[in-house]
Coordinates of C-alpha atoms in Angstrom, one line a residue:
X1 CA 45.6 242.1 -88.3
X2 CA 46.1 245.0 -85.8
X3 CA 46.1 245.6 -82.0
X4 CA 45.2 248.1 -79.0
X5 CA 45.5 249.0 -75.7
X6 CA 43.6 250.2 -72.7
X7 CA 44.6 250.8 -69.1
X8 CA 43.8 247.7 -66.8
X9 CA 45.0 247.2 -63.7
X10 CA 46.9 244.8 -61.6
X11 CA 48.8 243.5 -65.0
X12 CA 52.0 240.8 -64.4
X13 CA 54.6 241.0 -66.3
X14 CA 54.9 238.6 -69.7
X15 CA 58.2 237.9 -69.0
X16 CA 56.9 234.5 -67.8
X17 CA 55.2 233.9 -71.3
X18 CA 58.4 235.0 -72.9
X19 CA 60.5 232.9 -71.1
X20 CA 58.1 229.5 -71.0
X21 CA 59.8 226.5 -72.8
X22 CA 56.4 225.1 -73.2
X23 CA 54.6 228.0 -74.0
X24 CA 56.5 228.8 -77.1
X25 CA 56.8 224.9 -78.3
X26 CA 52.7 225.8 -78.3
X27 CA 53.1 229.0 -80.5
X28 CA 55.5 227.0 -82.5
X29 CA 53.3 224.1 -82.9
X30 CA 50.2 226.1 -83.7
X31 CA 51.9 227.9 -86.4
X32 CA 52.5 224.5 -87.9
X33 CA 48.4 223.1 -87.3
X34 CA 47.1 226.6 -89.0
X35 CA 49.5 226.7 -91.6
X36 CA 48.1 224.4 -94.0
X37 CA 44.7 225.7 -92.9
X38 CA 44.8 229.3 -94.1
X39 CA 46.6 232.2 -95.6
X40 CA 46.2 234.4 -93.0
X41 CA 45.3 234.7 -89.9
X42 CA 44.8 236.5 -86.5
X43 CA 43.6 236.1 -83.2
X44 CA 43.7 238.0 -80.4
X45 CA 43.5 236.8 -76.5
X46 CA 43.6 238.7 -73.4
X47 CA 45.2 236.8 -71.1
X48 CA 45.0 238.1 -67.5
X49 CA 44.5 241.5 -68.1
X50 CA 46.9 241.2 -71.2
X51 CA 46.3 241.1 -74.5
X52 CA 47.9 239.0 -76.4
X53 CA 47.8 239.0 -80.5
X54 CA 49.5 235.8 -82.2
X55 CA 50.5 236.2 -85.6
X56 CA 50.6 233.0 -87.4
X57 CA 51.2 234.2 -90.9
X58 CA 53.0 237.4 -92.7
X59 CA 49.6 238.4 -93.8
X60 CA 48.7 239.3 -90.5
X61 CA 49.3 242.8 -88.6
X62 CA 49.2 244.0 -85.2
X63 CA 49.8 247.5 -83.6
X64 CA 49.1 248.9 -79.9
X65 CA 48.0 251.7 -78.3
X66 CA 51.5 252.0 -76.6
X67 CA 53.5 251.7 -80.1
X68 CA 57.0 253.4 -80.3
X69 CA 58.0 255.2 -83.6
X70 CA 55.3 253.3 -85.5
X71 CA 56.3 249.6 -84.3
X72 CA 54.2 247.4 -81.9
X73 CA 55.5 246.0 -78.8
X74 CA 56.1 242.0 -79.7
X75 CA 58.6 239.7 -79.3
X76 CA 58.5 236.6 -82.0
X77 CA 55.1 235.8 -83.3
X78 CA 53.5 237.4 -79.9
X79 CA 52.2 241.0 -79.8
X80 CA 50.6 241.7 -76.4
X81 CA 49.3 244.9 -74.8
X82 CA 47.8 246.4 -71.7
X83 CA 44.8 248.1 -73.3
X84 CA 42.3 247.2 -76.0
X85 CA 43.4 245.6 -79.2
X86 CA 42.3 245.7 -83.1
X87 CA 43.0 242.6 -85.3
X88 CA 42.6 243.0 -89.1
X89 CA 43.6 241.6 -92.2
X90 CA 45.8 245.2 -92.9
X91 CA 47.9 247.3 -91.0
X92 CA 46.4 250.7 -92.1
X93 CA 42.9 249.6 -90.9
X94 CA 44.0 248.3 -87.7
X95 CA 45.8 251.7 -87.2
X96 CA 42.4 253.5 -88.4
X97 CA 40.8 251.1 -85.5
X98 CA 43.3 251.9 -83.0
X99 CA 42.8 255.7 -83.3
X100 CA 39.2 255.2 -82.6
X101 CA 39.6 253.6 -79.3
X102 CA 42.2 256.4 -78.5
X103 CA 39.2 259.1 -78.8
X104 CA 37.2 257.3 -76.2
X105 CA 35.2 254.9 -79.1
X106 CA 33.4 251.8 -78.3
X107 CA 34.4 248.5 -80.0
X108 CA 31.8 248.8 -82.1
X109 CA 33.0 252.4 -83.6
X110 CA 36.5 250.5 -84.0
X111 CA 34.7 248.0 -86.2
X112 CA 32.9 250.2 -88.2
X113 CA 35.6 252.5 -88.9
X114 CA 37.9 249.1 -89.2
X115 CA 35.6 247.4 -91.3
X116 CA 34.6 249.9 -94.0
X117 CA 38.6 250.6 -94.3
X118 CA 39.1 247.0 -95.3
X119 CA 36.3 247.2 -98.1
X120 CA 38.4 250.1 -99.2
X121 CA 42.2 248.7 -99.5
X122 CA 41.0 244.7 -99.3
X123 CA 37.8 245.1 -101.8
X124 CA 38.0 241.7 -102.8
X125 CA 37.4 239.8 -99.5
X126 CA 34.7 242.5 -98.2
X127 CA 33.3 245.5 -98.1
X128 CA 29.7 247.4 -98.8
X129 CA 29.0 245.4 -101.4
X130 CA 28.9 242.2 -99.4
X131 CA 27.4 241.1 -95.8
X132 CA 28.8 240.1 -92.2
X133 CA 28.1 238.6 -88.9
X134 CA 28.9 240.6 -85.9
X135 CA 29.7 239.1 -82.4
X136 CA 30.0 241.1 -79.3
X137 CA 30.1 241.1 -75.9
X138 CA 29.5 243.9 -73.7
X139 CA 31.7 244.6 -70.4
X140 CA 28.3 244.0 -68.2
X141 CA 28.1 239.9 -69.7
X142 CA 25.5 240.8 -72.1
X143 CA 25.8 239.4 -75.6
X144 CA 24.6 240.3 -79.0
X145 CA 24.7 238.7 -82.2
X146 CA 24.3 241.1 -85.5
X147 CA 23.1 239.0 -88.5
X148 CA 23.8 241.4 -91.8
X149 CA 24.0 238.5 -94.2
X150 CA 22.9 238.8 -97.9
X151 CA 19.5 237.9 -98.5
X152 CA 17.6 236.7 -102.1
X153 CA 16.1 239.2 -104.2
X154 CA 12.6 239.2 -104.5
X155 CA 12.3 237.8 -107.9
X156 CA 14.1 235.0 -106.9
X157 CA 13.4 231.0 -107.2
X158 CA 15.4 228.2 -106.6
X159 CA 15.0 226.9 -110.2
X160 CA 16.4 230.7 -111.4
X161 CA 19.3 229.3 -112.8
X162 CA 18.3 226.4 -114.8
X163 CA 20.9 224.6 -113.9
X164 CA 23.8 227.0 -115.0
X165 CA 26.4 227.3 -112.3
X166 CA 28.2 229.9 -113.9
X167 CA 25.1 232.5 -113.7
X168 CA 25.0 231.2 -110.0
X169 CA 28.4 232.1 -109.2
X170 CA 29.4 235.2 -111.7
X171 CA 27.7 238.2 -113.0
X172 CA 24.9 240.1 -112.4
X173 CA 22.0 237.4 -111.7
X174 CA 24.8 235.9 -108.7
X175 CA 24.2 239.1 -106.6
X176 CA 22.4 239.0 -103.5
X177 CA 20.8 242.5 -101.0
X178 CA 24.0 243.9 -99.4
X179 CA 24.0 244.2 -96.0
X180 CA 27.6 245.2 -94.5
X181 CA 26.0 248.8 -93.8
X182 CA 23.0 248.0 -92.5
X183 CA 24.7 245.7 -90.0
X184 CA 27.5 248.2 -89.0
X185 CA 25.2 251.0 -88.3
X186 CA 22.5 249.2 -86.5
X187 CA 25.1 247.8 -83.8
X188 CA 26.7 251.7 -83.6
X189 CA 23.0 253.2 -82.9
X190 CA 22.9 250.7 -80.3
X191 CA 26.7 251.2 -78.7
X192 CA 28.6 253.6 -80.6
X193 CA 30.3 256.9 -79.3
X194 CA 31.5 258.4 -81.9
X195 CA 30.0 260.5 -84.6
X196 CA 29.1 258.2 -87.5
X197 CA 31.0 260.6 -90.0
X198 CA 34.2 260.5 -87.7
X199 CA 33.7 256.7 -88.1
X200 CA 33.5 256.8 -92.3
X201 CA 36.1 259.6 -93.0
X202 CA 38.9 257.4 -92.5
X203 CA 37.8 254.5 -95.3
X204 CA 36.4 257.7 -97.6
X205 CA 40.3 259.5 -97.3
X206 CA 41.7 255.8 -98.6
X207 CA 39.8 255.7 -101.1
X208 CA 40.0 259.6 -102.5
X209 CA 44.0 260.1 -102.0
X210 CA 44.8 255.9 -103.0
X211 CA 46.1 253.4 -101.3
X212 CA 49.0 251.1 -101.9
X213 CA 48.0 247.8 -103.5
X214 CA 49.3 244.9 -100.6
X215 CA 51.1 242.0 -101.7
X216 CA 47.6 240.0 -100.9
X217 CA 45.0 242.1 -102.8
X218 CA 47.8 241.8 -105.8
X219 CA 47.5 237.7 -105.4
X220 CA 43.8 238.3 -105.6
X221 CA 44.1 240.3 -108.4
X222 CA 46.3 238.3 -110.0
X223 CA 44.4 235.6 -109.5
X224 CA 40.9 236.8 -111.4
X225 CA 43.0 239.3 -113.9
X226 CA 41.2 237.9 -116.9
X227 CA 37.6 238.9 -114.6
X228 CA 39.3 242.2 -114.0
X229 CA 39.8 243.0 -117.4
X230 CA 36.7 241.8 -118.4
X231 CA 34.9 244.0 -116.5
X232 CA 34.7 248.1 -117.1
X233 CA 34.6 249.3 -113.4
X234 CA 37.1 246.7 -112.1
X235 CA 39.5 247.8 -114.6
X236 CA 39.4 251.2 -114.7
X237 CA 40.5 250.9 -110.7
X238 CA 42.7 248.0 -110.2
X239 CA 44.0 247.7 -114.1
X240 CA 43.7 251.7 -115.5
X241 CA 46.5 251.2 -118.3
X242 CA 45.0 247.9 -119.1
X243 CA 47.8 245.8 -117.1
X244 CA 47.3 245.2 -113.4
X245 CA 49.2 247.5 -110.9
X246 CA 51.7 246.1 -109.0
X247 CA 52.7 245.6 -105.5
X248 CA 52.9 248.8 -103.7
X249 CA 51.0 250.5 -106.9
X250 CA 48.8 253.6 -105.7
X251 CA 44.8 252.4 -106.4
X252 CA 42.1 255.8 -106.4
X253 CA 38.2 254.7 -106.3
X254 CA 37.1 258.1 -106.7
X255 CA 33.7 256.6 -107.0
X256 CA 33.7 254.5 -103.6
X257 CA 35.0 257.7 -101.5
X258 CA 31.8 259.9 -103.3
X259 CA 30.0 256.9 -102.1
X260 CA 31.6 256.9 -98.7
X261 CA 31.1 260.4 -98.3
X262 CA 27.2 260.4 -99.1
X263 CA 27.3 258.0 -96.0
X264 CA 28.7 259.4 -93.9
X265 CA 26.7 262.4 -94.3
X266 CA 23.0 260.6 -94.8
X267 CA 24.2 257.5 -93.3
X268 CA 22.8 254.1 -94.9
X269 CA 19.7 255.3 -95.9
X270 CA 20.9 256.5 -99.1
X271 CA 22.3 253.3 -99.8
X272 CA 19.2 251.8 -99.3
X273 CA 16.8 254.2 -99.9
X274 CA 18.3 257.3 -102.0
X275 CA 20.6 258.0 -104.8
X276 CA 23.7 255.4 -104.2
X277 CA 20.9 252.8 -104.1
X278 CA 19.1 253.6 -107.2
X279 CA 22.5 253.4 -108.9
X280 CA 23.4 250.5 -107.6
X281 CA 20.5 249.1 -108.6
X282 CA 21.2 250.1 -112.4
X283 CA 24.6 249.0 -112.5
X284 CA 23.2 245.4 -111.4
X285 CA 20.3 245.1 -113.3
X286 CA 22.6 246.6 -116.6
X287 CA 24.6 243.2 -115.8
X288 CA 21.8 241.1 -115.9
X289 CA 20.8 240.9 -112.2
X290 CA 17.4 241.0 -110.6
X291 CA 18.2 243.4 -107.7
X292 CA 15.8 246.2 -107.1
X293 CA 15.0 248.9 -104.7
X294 CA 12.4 247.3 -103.0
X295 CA 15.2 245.0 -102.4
X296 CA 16.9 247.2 -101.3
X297 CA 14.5 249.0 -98.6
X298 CA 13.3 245.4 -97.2
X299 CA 16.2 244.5 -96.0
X300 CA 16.4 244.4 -92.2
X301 CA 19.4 243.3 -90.0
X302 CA 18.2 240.3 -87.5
X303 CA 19.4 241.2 -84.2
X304 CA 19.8 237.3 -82.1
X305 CA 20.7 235.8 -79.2
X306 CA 24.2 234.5 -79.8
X307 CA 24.3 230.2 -79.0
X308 CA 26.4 229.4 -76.4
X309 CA 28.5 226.1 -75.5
X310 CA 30.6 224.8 -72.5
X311 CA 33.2 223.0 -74.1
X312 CA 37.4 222.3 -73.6
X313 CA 37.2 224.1 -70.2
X314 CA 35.8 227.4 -72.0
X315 CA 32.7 228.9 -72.4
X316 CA 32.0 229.7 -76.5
X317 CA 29.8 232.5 -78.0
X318 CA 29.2 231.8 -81.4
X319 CA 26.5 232.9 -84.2
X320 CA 23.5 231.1 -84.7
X321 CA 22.2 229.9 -88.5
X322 CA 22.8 230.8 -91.0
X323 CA 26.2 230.9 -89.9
X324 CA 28.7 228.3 -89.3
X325 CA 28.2 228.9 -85.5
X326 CA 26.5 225.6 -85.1
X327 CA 28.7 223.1 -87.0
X328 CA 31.9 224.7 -85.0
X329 CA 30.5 223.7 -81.8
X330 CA 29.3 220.3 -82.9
X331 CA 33.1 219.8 -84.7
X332 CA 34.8 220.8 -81.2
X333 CA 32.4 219.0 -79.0
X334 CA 33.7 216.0 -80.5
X335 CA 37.0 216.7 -80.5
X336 CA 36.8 217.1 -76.9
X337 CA 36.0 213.5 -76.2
X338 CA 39.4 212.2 -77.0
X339 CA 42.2 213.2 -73.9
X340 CA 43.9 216.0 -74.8
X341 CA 46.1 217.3 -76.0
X342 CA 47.8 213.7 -76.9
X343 CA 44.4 212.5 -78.4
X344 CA 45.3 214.6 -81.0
X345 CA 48.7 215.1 -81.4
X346 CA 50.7 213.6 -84.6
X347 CA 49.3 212.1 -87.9
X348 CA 46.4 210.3 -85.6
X349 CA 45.6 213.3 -84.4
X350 CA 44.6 214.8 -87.6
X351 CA 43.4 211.7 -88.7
X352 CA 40.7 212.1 -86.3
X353 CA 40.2 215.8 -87.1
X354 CA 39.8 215.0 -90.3
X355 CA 37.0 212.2 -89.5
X356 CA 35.4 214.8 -87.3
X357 CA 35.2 217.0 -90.1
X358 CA 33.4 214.5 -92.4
X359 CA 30.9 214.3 -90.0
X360 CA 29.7 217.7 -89.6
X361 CA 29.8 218.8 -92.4
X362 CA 26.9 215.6 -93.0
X363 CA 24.9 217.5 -90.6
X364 CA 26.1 220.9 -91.5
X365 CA 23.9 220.7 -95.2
X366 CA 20.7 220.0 -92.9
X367 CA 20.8 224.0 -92.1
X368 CA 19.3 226.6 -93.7
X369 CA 17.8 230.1 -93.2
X370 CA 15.4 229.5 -89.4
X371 CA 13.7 232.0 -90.9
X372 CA 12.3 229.7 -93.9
X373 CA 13.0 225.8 -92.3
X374 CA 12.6 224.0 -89.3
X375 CA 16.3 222.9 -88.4
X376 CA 15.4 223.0 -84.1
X377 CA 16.6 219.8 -84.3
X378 CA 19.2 219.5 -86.0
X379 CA 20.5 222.8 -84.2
X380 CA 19.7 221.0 -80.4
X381 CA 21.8 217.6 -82.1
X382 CA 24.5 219.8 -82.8
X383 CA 25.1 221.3 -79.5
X384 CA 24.4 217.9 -77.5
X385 CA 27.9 216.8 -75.9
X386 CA 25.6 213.2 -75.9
X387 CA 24.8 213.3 -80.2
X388 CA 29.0 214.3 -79.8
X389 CA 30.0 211.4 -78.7
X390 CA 27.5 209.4 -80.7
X391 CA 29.8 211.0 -83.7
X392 CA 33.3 210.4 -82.1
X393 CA 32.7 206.6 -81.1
X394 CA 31.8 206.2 -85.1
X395 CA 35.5 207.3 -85.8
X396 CA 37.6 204.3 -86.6
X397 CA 41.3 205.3 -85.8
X398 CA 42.8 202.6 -88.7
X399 CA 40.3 203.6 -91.2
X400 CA 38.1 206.2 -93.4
X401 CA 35.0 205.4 -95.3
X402 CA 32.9 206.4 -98.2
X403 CA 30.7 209.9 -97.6
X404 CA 27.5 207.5 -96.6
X405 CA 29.1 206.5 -93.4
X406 CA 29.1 209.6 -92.2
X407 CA 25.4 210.2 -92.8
X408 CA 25.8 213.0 -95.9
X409 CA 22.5 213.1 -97.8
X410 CA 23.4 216.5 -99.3
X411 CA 26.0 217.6 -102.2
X412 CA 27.8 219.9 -100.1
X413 CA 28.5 224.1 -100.8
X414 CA 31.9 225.2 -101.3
X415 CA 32.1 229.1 -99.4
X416 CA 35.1 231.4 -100.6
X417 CA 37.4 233.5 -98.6
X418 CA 36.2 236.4 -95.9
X419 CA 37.5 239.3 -93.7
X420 CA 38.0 238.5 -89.9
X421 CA 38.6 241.7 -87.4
X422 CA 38.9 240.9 -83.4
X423 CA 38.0 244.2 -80.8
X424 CA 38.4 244.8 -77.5
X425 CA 38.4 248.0 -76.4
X426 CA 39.5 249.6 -72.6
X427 CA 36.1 249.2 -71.1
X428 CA 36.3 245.1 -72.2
X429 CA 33.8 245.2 -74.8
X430 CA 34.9 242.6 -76.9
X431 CA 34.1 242.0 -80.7
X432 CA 34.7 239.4 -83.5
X433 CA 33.3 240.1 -87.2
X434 CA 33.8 237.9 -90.1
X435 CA 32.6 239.7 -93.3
X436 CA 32.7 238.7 -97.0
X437 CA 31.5 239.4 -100.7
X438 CA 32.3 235.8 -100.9
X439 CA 34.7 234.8 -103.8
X440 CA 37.5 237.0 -104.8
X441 CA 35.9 240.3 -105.9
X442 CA 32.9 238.2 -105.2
X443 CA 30.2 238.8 -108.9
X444 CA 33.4 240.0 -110.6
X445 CA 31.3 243.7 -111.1
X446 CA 32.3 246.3 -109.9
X447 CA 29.4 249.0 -109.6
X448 CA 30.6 251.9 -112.0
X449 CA 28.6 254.2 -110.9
X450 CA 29.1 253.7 -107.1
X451 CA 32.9 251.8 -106.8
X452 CA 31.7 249.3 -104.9
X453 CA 32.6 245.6 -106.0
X454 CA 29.3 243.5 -105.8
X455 CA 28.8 239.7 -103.8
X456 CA 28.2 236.8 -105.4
X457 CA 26.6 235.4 -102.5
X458 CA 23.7 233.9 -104.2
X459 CA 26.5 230.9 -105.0
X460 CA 25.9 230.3 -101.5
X461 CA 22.4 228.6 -102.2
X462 CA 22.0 224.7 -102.9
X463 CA 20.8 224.5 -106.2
X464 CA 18.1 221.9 -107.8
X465 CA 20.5 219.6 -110.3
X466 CA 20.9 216.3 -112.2
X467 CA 21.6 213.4 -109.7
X468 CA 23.7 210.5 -110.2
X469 CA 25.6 207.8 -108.3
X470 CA 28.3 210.0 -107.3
X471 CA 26.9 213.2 -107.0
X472 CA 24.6 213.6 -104.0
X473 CA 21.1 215.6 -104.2
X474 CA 21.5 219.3 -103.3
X475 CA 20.3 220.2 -99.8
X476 CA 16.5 221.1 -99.8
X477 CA 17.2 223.9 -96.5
X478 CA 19.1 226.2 -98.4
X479 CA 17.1 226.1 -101.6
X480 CA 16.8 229.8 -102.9
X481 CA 13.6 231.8 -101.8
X482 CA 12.9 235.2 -102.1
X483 CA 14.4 237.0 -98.6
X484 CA 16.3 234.1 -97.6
X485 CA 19.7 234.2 -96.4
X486 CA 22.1 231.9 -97.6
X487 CA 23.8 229.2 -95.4
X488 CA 27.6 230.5 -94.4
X489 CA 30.4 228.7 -93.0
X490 CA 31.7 231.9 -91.4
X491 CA 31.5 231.8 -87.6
X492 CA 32.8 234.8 -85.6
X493 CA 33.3 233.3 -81.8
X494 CA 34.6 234.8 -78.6
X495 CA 35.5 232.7 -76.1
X496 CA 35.4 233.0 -72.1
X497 CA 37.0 231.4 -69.0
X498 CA 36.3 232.8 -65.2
X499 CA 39.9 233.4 -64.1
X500 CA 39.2 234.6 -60.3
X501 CA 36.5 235.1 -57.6
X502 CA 35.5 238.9 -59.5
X503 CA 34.1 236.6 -62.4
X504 CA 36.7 238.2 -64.6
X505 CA 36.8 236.8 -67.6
X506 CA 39.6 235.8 -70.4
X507 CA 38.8 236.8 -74.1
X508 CA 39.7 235.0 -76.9
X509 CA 38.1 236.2 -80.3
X510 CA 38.7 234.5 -83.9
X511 CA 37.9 233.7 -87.2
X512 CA 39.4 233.0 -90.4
X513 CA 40.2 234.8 -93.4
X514 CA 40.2 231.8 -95.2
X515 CA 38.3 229.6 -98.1
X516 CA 35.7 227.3 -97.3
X517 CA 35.2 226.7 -93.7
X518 CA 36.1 228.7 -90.9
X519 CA 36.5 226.5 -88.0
X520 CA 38.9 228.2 -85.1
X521 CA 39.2 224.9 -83.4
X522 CA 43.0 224.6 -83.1
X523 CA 43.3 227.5 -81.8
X524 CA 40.3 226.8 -78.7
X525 CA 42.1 223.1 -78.4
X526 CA 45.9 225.1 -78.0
X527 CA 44.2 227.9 -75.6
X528 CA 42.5 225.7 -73.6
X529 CA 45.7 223.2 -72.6
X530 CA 47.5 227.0 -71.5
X531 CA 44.5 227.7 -69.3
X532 CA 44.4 224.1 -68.2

């Protein structure tokens, strides 16, 4: 992912974060916790004024504001800065972000222009196609959470698929309502700067001119080649001869940059409303999918107060349902009862992680849409450091046990991979985003008519299925209904700590690129023993 700068004062050097013994056995250490967790990852921390981006894997990229010939300031795996900072997934749309803040833009500008980049040259983790959650903070201590998650078309029912996972999770009847664009240009009404066509040109130029294909959009390709080739419109960008281009291979979506254009000039409404909707809608409904217009013009971003917890000496913002706000909070609330850091260092250490896990994800499959359920109470429970503890004294240290222990009623989801990107910009407006089209180039269709590659988000939803001994009942809260938004795992967070008597605060903003759950705990659990 990528980084920026702005001009804050009274910054001390990092040569005391260089040169600490301890500091770097942490980076060290935390390289080895994430490893195994995910294939890429960023997060970036301001730390005193600073900003510092660690990068944990060679997927991840970060650039400043105060780059020389091209290369960011870093030494090792630590990329700091005295300005704003962009974290992506790729270089070139950190770059796109950190050229925004240069002209002045807010962090929200930085994320839309960041964001619709990545559903250009990373089109099968994100992009319009898909849906997002939105996390920021403004300078001034107000927060805002930005809920542009999929929802259910209106001819929807939870009994839609008979049964058939495959239609669930593939094809044109697995597409859910889009809302990426929605999202990204209520929150720049609200904040941006910028002109909104300053903000689209960028991602429309990638996808006119081409891009080169990165080593981890060919593993994705490579990965669903026989989907690619199945399909017309994913071929005829990412396989044109009928082979799969290579690494570094130039990819055109001639389609997606008329597309991106039409945006930026009418902004979303013709996606919703006019032509690029109406094809859209074609393409889907030619694949066998339910999604119509009036789908289309329903849907409405839900604008809510972000949850916030007190936990490991920090103070968390997350996103509320149907995200995975909730169950990270509850996850490191228990974690926080043990003494750390040596209640969970070595192979008892992740033992007990691993319990923890087990446990919320029992309670996790109680959620669903707040919109269409009554979960108050599980949602109080899961922020409770009392119903925490209740959890951690059930861990036995010498032991695990079968899935009833842990109170799971419910057969659980399994999410897919996602887009993270982490703002802050000079004024210390900070942002974290997780987007997704879910799997890897989510319905495996690609809209011919439009270039954009379509969710499969309605794989999200429980199911109604054949019970047996060993395979739990599907969880009732997330049953499909028309409108409904599915329940995610993704939680964007931004984390705070009051440094000095000004109630300054430290940033720390992640999230995961990364298959099925997107807890950042180890990275909260490593911060917090620095601040500590």
């Amino acid at each position: 992912m990528l980084l920026q700068q702005t001009e804050l004062k009274q910054v001390p050097s990092m040569s005391r974060l260089q040169k600490s013994t301890g500091q770097q056995q942490m980076f060290h250490s935390l390289h080895q916790i994430l490893s195994p967790y995910m294939s890429s990852v960023v997060v970036s921390v301001l730390l005193w004024h600073v900003i510092a981006v660690l990068l944990v894997s060679n997927l991840a990229f970060a650039s400043s504001l105060e780059e020389t010939n091209g290369h960011p300031k870093h030494k090792g795996e630590v990329i700091y800065a005295h300005n704003g900072a962009v974290a992506t997934d790729d270089r070139r749309c950190s770059r796109i972000g950190k050229d925004v803040l240069r002209e002045g833009g807010h962090a929200v500008d930085a994320a839309v222009a960041s964001s619709l980049c990545l559903g250009v040259v990373s089109p099968a983790s994100s992009g319009l196609g898909g849906g997002a959650f939105l996390l920021l903070r403004l300078n001034n201590g107000v927060a805002k959470a930005f809920d542009m998650r999929e929802t259910a078309p209106a001819l929807a029912s939870k009994d839609m698929y008979a049964g058939n996972t495959t239609l669930k999770a593939k094809g044109g009847l697995s597409v859910a309502v889009p809302g990426e664009l929605a999202g990204l240009h209520e929150a720049w009404k609200q904040h941006g700067k910028l002109p909104w066509k300053r903000l689209v040109k960028p991602a429309e130029i990638l996808a006119r001119r081409g891009f080169k294909v990165s080593p981890y959009l060919h593993k994705q390709m490579e990965e669903t080649e026989s989907d690619i080739l199945e399909d017309k419109g994913l071929r005829s960008i990412f396989a044109p001869n009928g082979k799969l281009l290579k690494i570094g291979g130039i990819c055109y979506n001639k389609k997606l940059a008329k597309t991106l254009r039409t945006i930026s000039e009418s902004g979303p409404k013709a996606f919703y409303e006019g032509l690029i909707g109406l094809n859209l809608v074609k393409d889907v409904q030619n694949a066998g999918g339910i999604l119509s217009m009036k789908d289309l013009k329903s849907y409405t971003v839900k604008q809510k107060e972000p949850i916030s917890n007190d936990v490991l000496g920090l103070k968390l913002l997350g996103m509320p349902p149907p995200s995975g706000g909730h169950p990270m909070m509850l996850l490191l609330n228990i974690l926080d009862q043990y003494k750390l850091p040596s209640g969970l260092s070595g192979a008892l250490g992740f033992h007990r992680e691993i319990e923890a896990l087990k446990h919320v994800f029992a309670v996790r499959m109680n959620l669903g849409d707040p919109d269409f359920v009554n979960i108050t109470g599980v949602l109080s429970d899961m922020l409770s450091h009392r119903f925490a503890n209740v959890l951690k004294n059930d861990i036995n240290d010498n032991k695990t046990f079968g899935p009833s222990h842990y109170g799971s009623r419910w057969n659980q989801i399994h999410d897919h991979g996602t887009s993270h990107l982490s703002i802050i910009d000079p004024e210390r407006n900070a942002i974290s985003m997780t987007s997704t089209v879910n799997a890897y180039f989510g319905s495996k269709i690609l809209s011919p008519s439009t270039g954009i590659v379509l969710n499969n988000e309605m794989d999200d939803f429980s199911m109604p299925r054949n019970v047996t001994k060993d395979v739990p009942p599907p969880a009732p809260a997330n049953f499909i209904m028309p409108g409904k938004r599915p329940l995610s795992s993704m939680s964007p967070t931004i984390a705070l700590k009051v440094i000095n008597p000004l109630s300054r605060f430290d940033f720390l903003k992640c999230g995961y690129p990364l298959p099925h759950y997107h807890p950042c705990h180890p990275l909260l659990l490593k911060l917090s023993f620095i601040k500590r």
